[in-house]
Short mmCIF file of C-alpha atoms and ligand atoms in Angstrom, two decimals:
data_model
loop_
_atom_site.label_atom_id
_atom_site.label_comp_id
_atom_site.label_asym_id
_atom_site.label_seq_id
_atom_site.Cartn_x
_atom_site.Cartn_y
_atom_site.Cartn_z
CA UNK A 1 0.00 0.00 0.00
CA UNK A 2 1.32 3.11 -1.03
CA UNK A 3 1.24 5.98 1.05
CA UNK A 4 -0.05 9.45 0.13
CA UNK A 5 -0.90 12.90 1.82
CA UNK A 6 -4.75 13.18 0.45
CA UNK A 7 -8.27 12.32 2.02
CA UNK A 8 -9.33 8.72 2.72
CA UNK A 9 -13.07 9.25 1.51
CA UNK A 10 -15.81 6.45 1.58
CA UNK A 11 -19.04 6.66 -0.54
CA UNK A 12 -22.43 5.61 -0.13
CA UNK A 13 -24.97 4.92 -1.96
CA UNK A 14 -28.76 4.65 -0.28
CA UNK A 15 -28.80 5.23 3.74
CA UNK A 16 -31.79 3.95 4.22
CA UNK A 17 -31.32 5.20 8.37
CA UNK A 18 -28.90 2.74 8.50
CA UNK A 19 -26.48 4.23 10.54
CA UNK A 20 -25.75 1.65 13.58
CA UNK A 21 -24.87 -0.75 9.86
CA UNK A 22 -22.76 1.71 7.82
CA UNK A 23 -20.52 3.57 10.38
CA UNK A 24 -20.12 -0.29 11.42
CA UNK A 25 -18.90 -1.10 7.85
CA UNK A 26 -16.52 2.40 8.06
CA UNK A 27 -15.24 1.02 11.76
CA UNK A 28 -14.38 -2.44 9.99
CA UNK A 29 -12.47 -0.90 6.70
CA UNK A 30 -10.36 1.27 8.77
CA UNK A 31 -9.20 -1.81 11.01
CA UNK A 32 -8.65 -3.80 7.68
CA UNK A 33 -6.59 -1.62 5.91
CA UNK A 34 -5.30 0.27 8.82
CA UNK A 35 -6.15 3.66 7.50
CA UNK A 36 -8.15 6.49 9.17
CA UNK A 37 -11.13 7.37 7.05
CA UNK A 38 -11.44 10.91 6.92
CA UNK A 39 -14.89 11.56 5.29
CA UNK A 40 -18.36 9.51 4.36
CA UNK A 41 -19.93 10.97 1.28
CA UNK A 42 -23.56 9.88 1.03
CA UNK A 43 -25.89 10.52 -1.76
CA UNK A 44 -29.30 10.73 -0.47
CA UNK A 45 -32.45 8.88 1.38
CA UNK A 46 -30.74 9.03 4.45
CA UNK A 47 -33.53 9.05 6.73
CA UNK A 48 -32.53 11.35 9.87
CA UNK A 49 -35.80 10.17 12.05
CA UNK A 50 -35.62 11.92 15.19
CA UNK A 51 -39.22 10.63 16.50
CA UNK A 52 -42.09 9.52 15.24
CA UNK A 53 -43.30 12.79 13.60
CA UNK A 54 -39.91 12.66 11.59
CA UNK A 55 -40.77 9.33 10.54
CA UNK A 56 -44.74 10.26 8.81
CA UNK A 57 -43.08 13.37 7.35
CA UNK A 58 -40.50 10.76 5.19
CA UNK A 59 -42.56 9.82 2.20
CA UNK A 60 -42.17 5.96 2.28
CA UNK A 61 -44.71 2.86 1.61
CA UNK A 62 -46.24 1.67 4.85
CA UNK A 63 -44.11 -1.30 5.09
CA UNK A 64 -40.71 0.79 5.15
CA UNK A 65 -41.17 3.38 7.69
CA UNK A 66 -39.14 2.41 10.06
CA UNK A 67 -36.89 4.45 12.97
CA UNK A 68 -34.12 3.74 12.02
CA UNK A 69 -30.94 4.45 14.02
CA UNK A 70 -30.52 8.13 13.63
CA UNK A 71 -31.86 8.92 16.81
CA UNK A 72 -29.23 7.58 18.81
CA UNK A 73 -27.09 9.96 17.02
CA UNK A 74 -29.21 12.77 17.30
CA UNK A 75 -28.93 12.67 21.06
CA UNK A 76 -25.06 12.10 21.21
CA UNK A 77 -25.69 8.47 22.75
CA UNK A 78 -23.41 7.35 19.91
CA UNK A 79 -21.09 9.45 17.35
CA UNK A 80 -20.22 8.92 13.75
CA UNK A 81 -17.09 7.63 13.72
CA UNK A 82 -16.03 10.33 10.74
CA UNK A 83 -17.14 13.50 9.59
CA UNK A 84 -20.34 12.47 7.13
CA UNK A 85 -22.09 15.00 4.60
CA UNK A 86 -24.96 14.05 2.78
CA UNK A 87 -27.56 15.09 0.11
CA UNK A 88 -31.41 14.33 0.23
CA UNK A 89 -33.07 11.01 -1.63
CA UNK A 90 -36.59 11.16 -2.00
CA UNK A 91 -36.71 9.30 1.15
CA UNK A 92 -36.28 11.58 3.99
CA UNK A 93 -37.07 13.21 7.20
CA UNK A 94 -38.28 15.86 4.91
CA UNK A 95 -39.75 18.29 7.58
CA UNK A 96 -36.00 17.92 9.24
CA UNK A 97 -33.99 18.40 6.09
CA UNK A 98 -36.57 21.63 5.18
CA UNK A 99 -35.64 23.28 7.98
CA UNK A 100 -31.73 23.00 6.36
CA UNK A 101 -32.66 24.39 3.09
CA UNK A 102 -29.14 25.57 2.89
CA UNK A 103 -27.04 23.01 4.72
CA UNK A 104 -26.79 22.26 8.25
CA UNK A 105 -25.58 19.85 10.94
CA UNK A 106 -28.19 17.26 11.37
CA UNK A 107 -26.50 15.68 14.16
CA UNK A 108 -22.82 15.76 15.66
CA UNK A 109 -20.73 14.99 12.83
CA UNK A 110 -23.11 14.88 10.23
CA UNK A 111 -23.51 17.43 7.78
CA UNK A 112 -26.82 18.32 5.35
CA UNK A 113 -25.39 20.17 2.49
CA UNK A 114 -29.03 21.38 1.48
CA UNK A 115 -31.06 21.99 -1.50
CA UNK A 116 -28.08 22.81 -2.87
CA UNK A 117 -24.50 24.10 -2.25
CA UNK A 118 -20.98 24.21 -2.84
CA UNK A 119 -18.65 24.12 -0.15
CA UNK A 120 -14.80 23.40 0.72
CA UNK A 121 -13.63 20.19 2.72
CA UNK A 122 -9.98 20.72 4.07
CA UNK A 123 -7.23 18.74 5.41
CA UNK A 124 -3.72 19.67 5.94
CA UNK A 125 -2.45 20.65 2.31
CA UNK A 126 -5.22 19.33 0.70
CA UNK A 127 -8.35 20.93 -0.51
CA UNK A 128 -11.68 20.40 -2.86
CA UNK A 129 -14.77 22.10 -4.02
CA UNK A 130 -17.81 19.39 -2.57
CA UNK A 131 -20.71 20.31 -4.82
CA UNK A 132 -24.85 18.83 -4.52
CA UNK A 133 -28.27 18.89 -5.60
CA UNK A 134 -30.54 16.92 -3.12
CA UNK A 135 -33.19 15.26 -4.57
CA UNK A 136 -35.16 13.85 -7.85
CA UNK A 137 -36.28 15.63 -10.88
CA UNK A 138 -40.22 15.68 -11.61
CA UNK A 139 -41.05 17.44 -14.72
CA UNK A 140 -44.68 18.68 -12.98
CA UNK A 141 -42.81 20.06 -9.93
CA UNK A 142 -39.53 21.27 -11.58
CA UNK A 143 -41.08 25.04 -11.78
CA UNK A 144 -43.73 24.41 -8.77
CA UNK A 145 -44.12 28.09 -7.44
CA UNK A 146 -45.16 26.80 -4.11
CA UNK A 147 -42.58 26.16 -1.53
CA UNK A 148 -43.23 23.68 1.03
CA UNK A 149 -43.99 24.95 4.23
CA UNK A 150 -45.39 23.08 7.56
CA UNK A 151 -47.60 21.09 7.94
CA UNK A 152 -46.85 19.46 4.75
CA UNK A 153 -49.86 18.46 2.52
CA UNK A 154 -49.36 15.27 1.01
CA UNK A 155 -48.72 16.57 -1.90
CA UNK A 156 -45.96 18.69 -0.46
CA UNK A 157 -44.81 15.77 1.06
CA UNK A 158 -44.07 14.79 -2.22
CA UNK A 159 -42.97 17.88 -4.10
CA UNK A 160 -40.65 18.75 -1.16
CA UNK A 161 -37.79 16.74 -2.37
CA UNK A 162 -38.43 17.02 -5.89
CA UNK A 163 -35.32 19.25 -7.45
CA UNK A 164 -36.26 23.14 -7.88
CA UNK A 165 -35.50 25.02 -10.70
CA UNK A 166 -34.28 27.87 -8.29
CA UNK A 167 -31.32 25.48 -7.28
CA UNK A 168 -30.19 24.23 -11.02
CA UNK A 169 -30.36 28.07 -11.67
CA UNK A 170 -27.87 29.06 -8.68
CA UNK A 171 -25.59 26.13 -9.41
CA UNK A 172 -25.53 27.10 -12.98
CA UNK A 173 -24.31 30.11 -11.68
CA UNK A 174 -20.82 28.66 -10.72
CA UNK A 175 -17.94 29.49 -12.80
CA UNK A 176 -15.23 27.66 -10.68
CA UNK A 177 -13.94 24.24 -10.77
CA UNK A 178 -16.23 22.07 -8.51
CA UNK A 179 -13.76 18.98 -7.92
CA UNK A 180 -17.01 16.43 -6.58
CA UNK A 181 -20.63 16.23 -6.74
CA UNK A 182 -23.26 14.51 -5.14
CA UNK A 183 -26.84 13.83 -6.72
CA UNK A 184 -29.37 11.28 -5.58
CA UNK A 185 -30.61 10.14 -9.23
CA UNK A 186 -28.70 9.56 -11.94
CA UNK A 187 -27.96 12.32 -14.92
CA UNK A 188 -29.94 11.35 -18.05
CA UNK A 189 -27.96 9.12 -20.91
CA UNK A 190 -24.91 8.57 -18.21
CA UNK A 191 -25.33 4.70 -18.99
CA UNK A 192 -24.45 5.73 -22.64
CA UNK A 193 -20.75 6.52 -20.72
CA UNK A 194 -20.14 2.99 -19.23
CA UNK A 195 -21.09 -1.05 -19.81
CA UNK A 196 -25.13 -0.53 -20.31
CA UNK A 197 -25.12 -4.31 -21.34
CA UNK A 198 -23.98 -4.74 -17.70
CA UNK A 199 -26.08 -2.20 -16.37
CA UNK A 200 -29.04 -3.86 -18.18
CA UNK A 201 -28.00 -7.46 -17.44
CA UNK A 202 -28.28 -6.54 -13.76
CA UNK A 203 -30.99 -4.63 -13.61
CA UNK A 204 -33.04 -5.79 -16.61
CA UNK A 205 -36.34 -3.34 -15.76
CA UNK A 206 -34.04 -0.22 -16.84
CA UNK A 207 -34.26 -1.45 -20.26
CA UNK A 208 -37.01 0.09 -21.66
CA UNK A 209 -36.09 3.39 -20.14
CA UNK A 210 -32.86 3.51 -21.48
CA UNK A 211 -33.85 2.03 -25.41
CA UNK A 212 -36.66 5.24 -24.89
CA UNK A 213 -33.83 7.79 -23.98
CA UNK A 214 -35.51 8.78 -21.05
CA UNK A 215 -33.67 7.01 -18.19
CA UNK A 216 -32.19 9.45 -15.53
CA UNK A 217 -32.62 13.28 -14.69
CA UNK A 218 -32.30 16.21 -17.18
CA UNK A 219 -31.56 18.28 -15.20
CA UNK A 220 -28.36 16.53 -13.80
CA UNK A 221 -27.71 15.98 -17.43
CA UNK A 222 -27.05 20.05 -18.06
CA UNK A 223 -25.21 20.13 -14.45
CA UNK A 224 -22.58 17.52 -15.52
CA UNK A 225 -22.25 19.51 -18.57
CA UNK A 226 -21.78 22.61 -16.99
CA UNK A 227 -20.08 22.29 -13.80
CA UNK A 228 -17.38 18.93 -15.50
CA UNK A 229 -16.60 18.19 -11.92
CA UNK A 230 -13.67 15.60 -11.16
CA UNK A 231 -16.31 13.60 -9.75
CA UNK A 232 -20.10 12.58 -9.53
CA UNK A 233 -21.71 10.12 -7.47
CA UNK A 234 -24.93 8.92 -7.31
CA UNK A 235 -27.33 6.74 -5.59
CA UNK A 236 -31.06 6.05 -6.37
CA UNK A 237 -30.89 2.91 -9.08
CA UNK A 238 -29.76 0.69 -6.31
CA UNK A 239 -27.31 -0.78 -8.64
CA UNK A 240 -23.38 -0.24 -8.86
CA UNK A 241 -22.48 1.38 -12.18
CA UNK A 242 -18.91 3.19 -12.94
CA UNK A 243 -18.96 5.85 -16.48
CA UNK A 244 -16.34 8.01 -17.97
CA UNK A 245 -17.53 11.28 -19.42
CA UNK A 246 -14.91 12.97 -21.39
CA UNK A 247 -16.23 16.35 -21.99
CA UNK A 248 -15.71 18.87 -25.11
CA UNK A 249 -13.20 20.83 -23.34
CA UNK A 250 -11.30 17.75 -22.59
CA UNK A 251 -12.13 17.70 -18.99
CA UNK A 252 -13.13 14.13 -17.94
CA UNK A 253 -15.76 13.45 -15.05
CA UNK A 254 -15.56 9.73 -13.54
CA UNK A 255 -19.07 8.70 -12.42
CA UNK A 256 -20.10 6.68 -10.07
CA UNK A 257 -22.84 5.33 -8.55
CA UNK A 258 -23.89 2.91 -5.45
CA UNK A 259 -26.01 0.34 -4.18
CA UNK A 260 -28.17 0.56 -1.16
CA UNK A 261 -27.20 -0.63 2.51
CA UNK A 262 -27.90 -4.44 1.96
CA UNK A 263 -25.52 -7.10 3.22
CA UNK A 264 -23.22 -8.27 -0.08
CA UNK A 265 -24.25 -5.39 -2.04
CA UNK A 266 -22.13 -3.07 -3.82
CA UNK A 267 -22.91 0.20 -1.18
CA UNK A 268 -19.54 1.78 -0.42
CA UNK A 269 -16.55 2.73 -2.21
CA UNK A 270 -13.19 3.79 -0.62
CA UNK A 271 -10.84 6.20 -2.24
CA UNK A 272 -8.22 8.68 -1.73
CA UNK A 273 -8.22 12.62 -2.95
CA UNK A 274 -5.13 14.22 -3.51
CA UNK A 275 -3.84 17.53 -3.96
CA UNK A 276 -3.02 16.16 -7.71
CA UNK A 277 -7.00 15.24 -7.91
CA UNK A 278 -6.42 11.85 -8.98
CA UNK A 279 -7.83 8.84 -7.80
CA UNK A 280 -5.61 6.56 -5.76
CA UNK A 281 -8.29 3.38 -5.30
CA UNK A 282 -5.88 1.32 -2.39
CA UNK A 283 -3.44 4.02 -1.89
CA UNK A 284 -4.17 5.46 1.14
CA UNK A 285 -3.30 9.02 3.02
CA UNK A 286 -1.65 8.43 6.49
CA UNK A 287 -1.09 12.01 7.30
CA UNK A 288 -3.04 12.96 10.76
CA UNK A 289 -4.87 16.85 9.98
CA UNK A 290 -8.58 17.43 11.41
CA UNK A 291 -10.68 17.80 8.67
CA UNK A 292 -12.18 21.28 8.15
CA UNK A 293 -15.43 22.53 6.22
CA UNK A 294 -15.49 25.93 4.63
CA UNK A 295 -18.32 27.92 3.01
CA UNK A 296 -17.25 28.88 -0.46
CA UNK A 297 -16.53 32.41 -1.44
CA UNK A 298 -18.32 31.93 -4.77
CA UNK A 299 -21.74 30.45 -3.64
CA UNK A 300 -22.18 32.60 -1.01
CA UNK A 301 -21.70 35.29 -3.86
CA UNK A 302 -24.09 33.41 -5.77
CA UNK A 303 -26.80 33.13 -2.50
CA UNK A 304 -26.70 37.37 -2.02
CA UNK A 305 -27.02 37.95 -6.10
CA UNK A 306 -29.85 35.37 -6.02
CA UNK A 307 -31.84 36.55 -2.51
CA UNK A 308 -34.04 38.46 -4.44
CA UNK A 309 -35.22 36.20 -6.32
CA UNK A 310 -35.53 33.17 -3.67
CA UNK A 311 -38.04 35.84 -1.94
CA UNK A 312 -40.40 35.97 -4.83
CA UNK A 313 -40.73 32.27 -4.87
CA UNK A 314 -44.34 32.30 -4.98
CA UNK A 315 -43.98 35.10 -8.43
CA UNK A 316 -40.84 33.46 -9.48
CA UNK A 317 -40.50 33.50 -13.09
CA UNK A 318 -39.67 30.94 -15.25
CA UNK A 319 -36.51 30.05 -15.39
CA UNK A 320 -35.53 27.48 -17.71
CA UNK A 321 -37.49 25.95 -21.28
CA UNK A 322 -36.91 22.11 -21.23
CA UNK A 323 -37.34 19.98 -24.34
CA UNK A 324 -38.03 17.14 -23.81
CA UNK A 325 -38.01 15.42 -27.20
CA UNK A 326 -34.76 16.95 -28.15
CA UNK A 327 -33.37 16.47 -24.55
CA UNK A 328 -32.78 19.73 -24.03
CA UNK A 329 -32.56 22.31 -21.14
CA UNK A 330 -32.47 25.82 -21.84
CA UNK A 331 -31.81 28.85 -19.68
CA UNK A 332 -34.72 32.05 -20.58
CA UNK A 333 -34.53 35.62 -19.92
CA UNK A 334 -30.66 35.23 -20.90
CA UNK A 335 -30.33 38.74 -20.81
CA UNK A 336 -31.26 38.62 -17.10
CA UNK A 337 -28.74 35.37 -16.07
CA UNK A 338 -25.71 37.68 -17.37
CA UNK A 339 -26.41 40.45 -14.86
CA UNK A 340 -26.78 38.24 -12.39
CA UNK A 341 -23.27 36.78 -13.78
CA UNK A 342 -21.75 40.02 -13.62
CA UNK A 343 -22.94 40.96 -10.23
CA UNK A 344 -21.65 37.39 -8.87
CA UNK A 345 -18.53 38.22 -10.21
CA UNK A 346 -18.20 41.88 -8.83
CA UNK A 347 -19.43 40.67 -5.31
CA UNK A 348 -16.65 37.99 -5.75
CA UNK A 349 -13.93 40.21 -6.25
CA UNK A 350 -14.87 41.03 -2.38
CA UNK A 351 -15.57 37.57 -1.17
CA UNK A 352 -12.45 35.38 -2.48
CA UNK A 353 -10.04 35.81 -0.08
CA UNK A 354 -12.21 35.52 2.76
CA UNK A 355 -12.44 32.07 4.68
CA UNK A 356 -15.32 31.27 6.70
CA UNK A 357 -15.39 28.16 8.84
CA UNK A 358 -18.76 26.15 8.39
CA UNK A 359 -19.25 26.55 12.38
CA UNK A 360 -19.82 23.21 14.91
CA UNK A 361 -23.48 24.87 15.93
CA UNK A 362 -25.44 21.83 16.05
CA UNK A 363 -27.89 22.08 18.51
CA UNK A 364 -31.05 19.23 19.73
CA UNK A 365 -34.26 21.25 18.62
CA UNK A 366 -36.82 18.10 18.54
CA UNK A 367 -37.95 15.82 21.08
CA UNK A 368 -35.87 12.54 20.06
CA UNK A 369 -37.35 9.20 19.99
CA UNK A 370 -36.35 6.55 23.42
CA UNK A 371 -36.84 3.36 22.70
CA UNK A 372 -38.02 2.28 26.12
CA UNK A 373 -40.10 5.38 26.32
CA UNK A 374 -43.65 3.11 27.10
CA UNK A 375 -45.74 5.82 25.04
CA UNK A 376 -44.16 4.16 21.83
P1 5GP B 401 -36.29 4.29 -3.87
O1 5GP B 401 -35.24 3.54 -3.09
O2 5GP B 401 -35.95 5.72 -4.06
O3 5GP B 401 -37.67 4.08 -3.32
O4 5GP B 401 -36.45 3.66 -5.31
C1 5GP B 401 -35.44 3.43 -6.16
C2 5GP B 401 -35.87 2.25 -7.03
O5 5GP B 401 -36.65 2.73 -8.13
C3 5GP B 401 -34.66 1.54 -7.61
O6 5GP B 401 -34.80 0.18 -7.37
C4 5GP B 401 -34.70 1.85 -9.07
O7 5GP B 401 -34.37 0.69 -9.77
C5 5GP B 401 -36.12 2.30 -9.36
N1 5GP B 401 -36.15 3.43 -10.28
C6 5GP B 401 -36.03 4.73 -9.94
N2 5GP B 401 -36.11 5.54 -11.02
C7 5GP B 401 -36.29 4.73 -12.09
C8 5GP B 401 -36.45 4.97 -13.50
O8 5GP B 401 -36.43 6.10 -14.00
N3 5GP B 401 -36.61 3.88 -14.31
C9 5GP B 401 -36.63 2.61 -13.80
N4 5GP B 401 -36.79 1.59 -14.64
N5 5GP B 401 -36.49 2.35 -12.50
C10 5GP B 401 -36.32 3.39 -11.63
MN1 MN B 402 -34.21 6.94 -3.86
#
């Protein structure tokens, strides 16, 4: 095993409120290949259930809802054994995760990244731009002009984690290099990047999906275009499948995506970031730094140009034309997306050098779920 100066990151797949199983399965690869893992990287239906009202605000068939075991992290009776960030799934504590439209600490540890965001994960001399978009695209609820609020209809209980036109818009707002991003579903025609005769022999229902052209999200589709990150990992399909995009400007994006929790299933991948970028699979960093989360000069640019916007939600315009036929997404009112451009980039010239520590301000704001409580 060689040894580099990097970030030993594992990623999951589905969640599925398995947390007693997963941070198990993180505890067990560190004592097998004697590493430290620095960071778990989920993508999505997570499940943070702190009680029972957590649990009927996750839309989920009656058979499925369970508690979980995010409670006993919630309360600090046990502790992730690394720093975790996640994005949403469409199966979540959705009234929880609402209340973190813009990131958040869910629990010690454990770190929401939001609707959407782009932050900067830091350790010693090594540094990358951690993109996301939680949720899954719906074509109905893509330009929905009502935001969820509380008590979620069931409808909303629905729509709430279906992906917003408001955050494709701010992300498409980001002119830097985003070195990994996080999604939940998978970005339309990315099986036409890897083995689909694999993908299909596995997982034969996708078939007719993928011979129709219409098998993933559209909108992650123009994000992978536009943003060409280093990385993209997925969930959702509950299958492993690996792609290699190699973009027009030569820039090449290595996807991946993971199974759900399920014992012998393909759910987490281990892999080390370097300064360099690359990726070291069974090279591991040994070097000892805390790991440190920043906010990132650029989208917090991109959050004040966009404020006004996010407070005509209800009256918000639309923002982008989507073809379906011709698989395309456009951006309208293009006149309007260059001043906001410009007025990123002059607010930028402010922001860039400034650093600003995602702060440890997690705090228990919900009655949490005891197991041996004899109201249950
Ligand atoms: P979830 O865990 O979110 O309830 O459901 C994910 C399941 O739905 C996976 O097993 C996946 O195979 C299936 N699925 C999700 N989206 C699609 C799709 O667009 N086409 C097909 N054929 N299956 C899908
Ligand atoms: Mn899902």
């Amino acid at each position: 095993m060689i040894q580099v100066e990097g970030i030993n990151i594992a990623v999951e797949g589905c969640f599925h409120g398995n947390f007693d199983e997963i941070f198990g399965e993180i505890i067990d690869i560190e004592k097998k290949k004697q590493i430290k893992i620095d960071l778990l990287l989920v993508c999505g239906d997570v499940q943070t259930i702190r009680n029972k009202n957590d649990m009927y605000n996750m839309a989920c068939p009656k058979k499925y809802l369970e508690m979980g075991s995010f409670y006993k992290y919630y309360t600090g009776e046990k502790i992730a054994p690394c720093l975790t960030i996640f994005i949403g799934g469409n199966h979540e504590a959705s009234n929880y995760l609402r209340e973190m439209h813009f990131g958040g600490w869910v629990c010690p540890n454990v770190y929401y990244l939001g609707n959407s965001n782009v932050i900067e994960v830091k350790k010693g001399n090594t540094t990358f731009k951690l993109g996301g978009n939680s949720g899954i695209f719906n074509n109905h609820d893509f330009n929905n002009p009502k935001l969820e609020s509380f008590p979620f209809t069931q409808d909303q209980l629905h729509s709430v984690y279906h992906i917003k036109q408001f955050d494709l818009y701010k992300l498409n707002l980001y002119e830097g290099d985003i070195n990994i991003f996080l999604s939940h579903d998978w970005p339309l025609s990315i099986e036409k990047h890897g083995n689909i005769n694999d993908l299909i022999r596995k997982k034969k229902h996708f078939e007719a999906d993928i011979l129709d052209g219409k098998f993933g999200s559209i909108s992650h589709q123009y994000l992978l275009n536009k943003l060409q990150p280093n990385f993209w990992f997925a969930a959702h399909m509950h299958v492993k499948f690996e792609a290699l995009v190699n973009h027009h400007s030569n820039k090449k994006t290595k996807f991946l995506a993971l199974d759900k929790c399920l014992p012998g299933r393909e759910f987490l991948q281990v892999f080390t970031y370097t300064k360099e970028g690359v990726d070291l699979y069974n090279q591991f960093a040994f070097n000892n730094e805390p790991i440190e989360l920043y906010y990132d000069p650029e989208w917090l640019a991109i959050m004040k140009t966009t404020f006004n916007l996010q407070l005509i939600w209800d009256k918000m315009p639309k923002l982008f034309d989507i073809n379906y036929a011709q698989k395309e997404l456009k951006i309208i009112r293009w006149q309007k997306y260059q001043q906001m451009l410009q007025a990123k980039q002059q607010l930028l010239i402010n922001y860039k050098n400034q650093r600003i520590k995602i702060p440890n301000n997690f705090q228990i704001t919900a009655t949490p779920y005891y197991k041996n409580d004899p109201t249950n």
